[in-house]
Short mmCIF file of C-alpha atoms in Angstrom, two decimals:
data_model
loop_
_atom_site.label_atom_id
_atom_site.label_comp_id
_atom_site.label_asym_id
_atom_site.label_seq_id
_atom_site.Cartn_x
_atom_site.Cartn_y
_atom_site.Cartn_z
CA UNK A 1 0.00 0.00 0.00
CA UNK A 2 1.64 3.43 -1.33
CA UNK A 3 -0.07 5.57 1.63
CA UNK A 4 1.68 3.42 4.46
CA UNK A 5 4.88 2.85 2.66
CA UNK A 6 5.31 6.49 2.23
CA UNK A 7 4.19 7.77 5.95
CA UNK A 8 6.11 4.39 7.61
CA UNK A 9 9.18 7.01 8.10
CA UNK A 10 7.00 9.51 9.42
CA UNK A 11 5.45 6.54 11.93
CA UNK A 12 9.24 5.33 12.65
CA UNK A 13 10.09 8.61 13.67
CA UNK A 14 7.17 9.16 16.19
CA UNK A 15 8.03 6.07 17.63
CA UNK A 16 11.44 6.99 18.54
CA UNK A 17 10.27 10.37 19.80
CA UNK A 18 7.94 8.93 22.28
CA UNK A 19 10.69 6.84 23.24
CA UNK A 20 8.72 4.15 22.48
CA UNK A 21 11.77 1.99 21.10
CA UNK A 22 14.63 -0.16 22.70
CA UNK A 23 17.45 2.42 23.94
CA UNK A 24 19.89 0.41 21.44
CA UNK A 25 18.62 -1.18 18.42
CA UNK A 26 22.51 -1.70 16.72
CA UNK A 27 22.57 -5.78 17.79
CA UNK A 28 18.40 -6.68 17.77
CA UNK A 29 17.72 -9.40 15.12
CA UNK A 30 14.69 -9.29 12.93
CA UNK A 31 12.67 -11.78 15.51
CA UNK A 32 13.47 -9.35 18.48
CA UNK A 33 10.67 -7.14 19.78
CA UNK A 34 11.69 -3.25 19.55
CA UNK A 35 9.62 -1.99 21.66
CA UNK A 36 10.82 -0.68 24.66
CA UNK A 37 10.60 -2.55 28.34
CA UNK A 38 9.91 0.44 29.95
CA UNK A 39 6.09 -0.27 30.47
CA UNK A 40 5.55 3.11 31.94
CA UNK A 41 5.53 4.92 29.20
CA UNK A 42 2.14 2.89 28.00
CA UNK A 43 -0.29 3.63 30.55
CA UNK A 44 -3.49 1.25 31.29
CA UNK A 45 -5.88 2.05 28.80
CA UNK A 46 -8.02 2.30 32.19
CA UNK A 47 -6.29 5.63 33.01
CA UNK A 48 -7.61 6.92 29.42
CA UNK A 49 -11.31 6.29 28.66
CA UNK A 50 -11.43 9.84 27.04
CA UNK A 51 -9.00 9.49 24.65
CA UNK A 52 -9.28 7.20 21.36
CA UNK A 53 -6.04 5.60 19.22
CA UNK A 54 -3.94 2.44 19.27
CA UNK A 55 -3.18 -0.25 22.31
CA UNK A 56 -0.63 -2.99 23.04
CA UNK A 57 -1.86 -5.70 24.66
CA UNK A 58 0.75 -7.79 27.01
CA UNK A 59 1.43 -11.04 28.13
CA UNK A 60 2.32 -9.48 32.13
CA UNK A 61 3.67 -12.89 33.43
CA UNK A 62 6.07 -13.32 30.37
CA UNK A 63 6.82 -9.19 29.58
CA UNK A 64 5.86 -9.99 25.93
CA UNK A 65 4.22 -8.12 23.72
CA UNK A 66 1.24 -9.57 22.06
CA UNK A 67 -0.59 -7.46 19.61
CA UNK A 68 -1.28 -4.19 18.76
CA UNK A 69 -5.09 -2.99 18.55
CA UNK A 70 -6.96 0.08 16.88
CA UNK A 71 -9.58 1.98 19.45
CA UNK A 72 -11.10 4.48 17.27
CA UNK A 73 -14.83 4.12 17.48
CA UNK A 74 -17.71 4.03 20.17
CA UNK A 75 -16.30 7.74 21.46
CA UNK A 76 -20.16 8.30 23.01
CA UNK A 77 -19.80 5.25 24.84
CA UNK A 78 -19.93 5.54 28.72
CA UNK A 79 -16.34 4.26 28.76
CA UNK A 80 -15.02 5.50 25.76
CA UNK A 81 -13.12 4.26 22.33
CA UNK A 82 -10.21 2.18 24.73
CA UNK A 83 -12.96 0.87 27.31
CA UNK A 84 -15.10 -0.34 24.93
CA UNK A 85 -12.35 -2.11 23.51
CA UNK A 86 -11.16 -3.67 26.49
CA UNK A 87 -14.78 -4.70 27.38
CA UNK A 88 -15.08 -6.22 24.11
CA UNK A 89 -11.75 -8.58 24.33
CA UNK A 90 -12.65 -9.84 27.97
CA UNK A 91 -16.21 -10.43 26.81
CA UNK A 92 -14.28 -12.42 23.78
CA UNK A 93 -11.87 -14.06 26.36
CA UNK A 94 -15.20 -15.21 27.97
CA UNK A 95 -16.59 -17.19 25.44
CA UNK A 96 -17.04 -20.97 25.28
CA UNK A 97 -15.97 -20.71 21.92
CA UNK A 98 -13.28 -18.59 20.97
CA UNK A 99 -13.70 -16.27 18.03
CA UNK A 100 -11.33 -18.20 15.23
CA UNK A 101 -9.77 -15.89 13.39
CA UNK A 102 -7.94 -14.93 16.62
CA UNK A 103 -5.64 -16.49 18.86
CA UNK A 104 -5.37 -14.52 21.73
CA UNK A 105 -8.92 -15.30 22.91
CA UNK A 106 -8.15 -19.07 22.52
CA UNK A 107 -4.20 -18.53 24.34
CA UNK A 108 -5.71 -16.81 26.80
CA UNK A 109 -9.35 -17.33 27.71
CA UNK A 110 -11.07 -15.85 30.68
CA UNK A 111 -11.06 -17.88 33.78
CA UNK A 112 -14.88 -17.71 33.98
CA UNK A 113 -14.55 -19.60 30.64
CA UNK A 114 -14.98 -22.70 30.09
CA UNK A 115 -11.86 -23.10 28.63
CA UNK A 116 -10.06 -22.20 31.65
CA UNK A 117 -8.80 -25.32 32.67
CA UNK A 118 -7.94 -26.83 28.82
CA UNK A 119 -4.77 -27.85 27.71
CA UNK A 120 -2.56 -25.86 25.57
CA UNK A 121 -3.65 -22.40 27.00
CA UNK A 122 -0.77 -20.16 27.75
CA UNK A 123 -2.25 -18.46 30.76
CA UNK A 124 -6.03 -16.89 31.72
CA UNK A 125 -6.91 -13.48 30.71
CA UNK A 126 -7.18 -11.76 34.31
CA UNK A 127 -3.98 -12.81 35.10
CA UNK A 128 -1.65 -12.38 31.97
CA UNK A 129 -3.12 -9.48 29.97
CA UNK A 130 -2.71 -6.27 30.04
CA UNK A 131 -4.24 -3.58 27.76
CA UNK A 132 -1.67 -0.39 27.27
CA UNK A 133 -2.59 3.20 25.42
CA UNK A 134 0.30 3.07 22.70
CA UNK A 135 -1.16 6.40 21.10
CA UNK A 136 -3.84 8.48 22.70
CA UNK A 137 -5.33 11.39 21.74
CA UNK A 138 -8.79 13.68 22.01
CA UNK A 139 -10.74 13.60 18.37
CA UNK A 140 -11.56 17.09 18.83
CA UNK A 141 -8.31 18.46 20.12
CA UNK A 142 -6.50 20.57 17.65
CA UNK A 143 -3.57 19.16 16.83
CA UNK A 144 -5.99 15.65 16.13
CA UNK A 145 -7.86 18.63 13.46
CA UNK A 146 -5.02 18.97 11.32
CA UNK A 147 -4.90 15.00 10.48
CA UNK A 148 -6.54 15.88 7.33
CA UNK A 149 -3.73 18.12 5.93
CA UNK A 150 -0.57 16.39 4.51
CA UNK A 151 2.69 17.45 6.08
CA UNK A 152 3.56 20.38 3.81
CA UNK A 153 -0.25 22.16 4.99
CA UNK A 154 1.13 21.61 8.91
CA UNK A 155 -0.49 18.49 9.34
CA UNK A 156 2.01 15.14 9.97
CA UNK A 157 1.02 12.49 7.03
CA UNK A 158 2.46 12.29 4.03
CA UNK A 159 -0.48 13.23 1.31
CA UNK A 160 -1.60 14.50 -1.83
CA UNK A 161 -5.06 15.17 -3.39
CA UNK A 162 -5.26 11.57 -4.92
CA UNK A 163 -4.91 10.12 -1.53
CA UNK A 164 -6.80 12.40 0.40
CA UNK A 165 -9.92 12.11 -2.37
CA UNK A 166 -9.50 7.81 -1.62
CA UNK A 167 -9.12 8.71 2.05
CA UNK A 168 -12.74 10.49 1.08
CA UNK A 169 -14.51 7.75 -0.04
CA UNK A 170 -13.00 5.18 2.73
CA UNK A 171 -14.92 3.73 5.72
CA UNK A 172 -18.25 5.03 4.48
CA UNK A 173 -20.02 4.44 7.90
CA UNK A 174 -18.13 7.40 9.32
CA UNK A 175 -20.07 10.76 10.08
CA UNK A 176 -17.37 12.78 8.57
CA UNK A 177 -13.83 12.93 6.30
CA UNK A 178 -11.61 14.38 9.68
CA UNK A 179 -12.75 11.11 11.40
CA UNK A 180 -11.23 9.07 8.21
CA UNK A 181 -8.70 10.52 8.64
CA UNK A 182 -7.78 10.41 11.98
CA UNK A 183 -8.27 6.65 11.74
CA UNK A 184 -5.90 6.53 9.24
CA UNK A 185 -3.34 7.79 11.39
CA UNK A 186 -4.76 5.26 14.11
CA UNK A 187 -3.98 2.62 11.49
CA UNK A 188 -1.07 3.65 10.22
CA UNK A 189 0.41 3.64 14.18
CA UNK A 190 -1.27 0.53 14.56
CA UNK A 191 0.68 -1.02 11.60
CA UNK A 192 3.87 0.60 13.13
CA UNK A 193 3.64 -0.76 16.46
CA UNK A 194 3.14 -4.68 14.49
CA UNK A 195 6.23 -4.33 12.77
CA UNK A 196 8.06 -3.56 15.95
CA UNK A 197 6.50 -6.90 18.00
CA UNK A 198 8.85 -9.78 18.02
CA UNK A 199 7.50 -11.88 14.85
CA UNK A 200 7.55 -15.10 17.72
CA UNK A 201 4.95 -13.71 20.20
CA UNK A 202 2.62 -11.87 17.80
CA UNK A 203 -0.83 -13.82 17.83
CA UNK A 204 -2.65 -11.59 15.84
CA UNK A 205 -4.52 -12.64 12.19
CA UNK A 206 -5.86 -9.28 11.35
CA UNK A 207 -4.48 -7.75 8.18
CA UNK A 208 -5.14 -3.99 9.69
CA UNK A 209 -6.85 -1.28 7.91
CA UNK A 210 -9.54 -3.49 8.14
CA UNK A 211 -12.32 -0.14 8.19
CA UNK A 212 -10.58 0.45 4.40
CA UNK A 213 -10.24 -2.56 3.23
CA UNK A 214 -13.90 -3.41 4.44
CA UNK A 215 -13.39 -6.47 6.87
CA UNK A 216 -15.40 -4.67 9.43
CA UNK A 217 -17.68 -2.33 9.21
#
């Protein structure tokens, strides 16, 4: 995909900013996880009900990262884009029958489940996982309004009036273009913080951009 090859850099470099990366990447192999071990600069998702944007989710007992997860809708929600989402996974966990187009659910069920006590799990939901706030932000803050102009209009993505138009005509369930945007930046950090997970603990399927590519709706 053009867009995210050409705002990756732009992702890479927020990353490091935040200080979201290992202090020395010089000697990590392409298996390693780059993320950095300092967990307290990814606050519980808990702490953050108003804000919307991408999580990590953690494996506490092990200090792995997981996956990587897009909170972007359900803003008039009592408990917001990131506490609907975390509702929605333990609800998942919960299940008798895990969802199958995702692992996590069926690694790490819920120990009201069912599946609690079944062989091959890799720990119980309450226990092991931990939802983080990788990116947060307010949707109608004003830096979050300029995520519809490209880079050279003061905004931070990389742009121009072909894109934006496709950016347009994405995720037609959305009330309005700034939202499309901003959840393009959502996925775009979302796809960021993937590459970055050690390729031997991810568990996720999902291809991301799933809004534009129309897996969800």
């Amino acid at each position: 995909m053009v867009f995210s090859r050409e705002n990756l850099p732009m992702c890479a470099a927020l990353f490091i900013l935040l200080k979201h990366s290992k202090s020395d990447l010089t000697c990590m192999s392409e298996a390693d996880c780059l993320i950095t071990c300092d967990r307290d600069v990814f606050p519980s998702c808990e702490e953050h009900l108003d804000l919307c944007g991408v999580y990590l989710q953690e494996d506490i007992v092990r200090a792995q990262i997981l996956r990587t997860g897009y909170a972007m809708g359900n803003i008039n929600e009592p408990r917001g884009s990131f506490g609907t989402r975390v509702d929605q996974h333990l609800k998942a966990a919960m299940a008798d029958k895990p969802k199958a187009d995702s692992n996590i659910y069926r690694l790490f069920p819920s120990k009201s489940s069912k599946r609690a006590e079944l062989m091959g799990r890799k720990g119980l939901w309450e226990t092991h996982i931990r939802t983080r706030m990788a990116i947060g932000f307010d949707r109608n803050s004003e830096p979050a309004k300029l995520l519809d102009k490209g880079y050279d209009e003061g905004g931070i993505m990389v742009m121009n009036t072909a894109m934006k138009a496709r950016i347009k005509s994405s995720m037609k369930h959305m009330t309005s273009d700034i939202q499309r945007f901003q959840s393009m930046f959502a996925y775009l950090m979302e796809m960021t913080y993937d590459l970055m997970i050690s390729s031997d603990n991810a568990v996720s399927k999902n291809p991301g951009f799933e809004h534009v590519l129309g897996v969800v709706n």
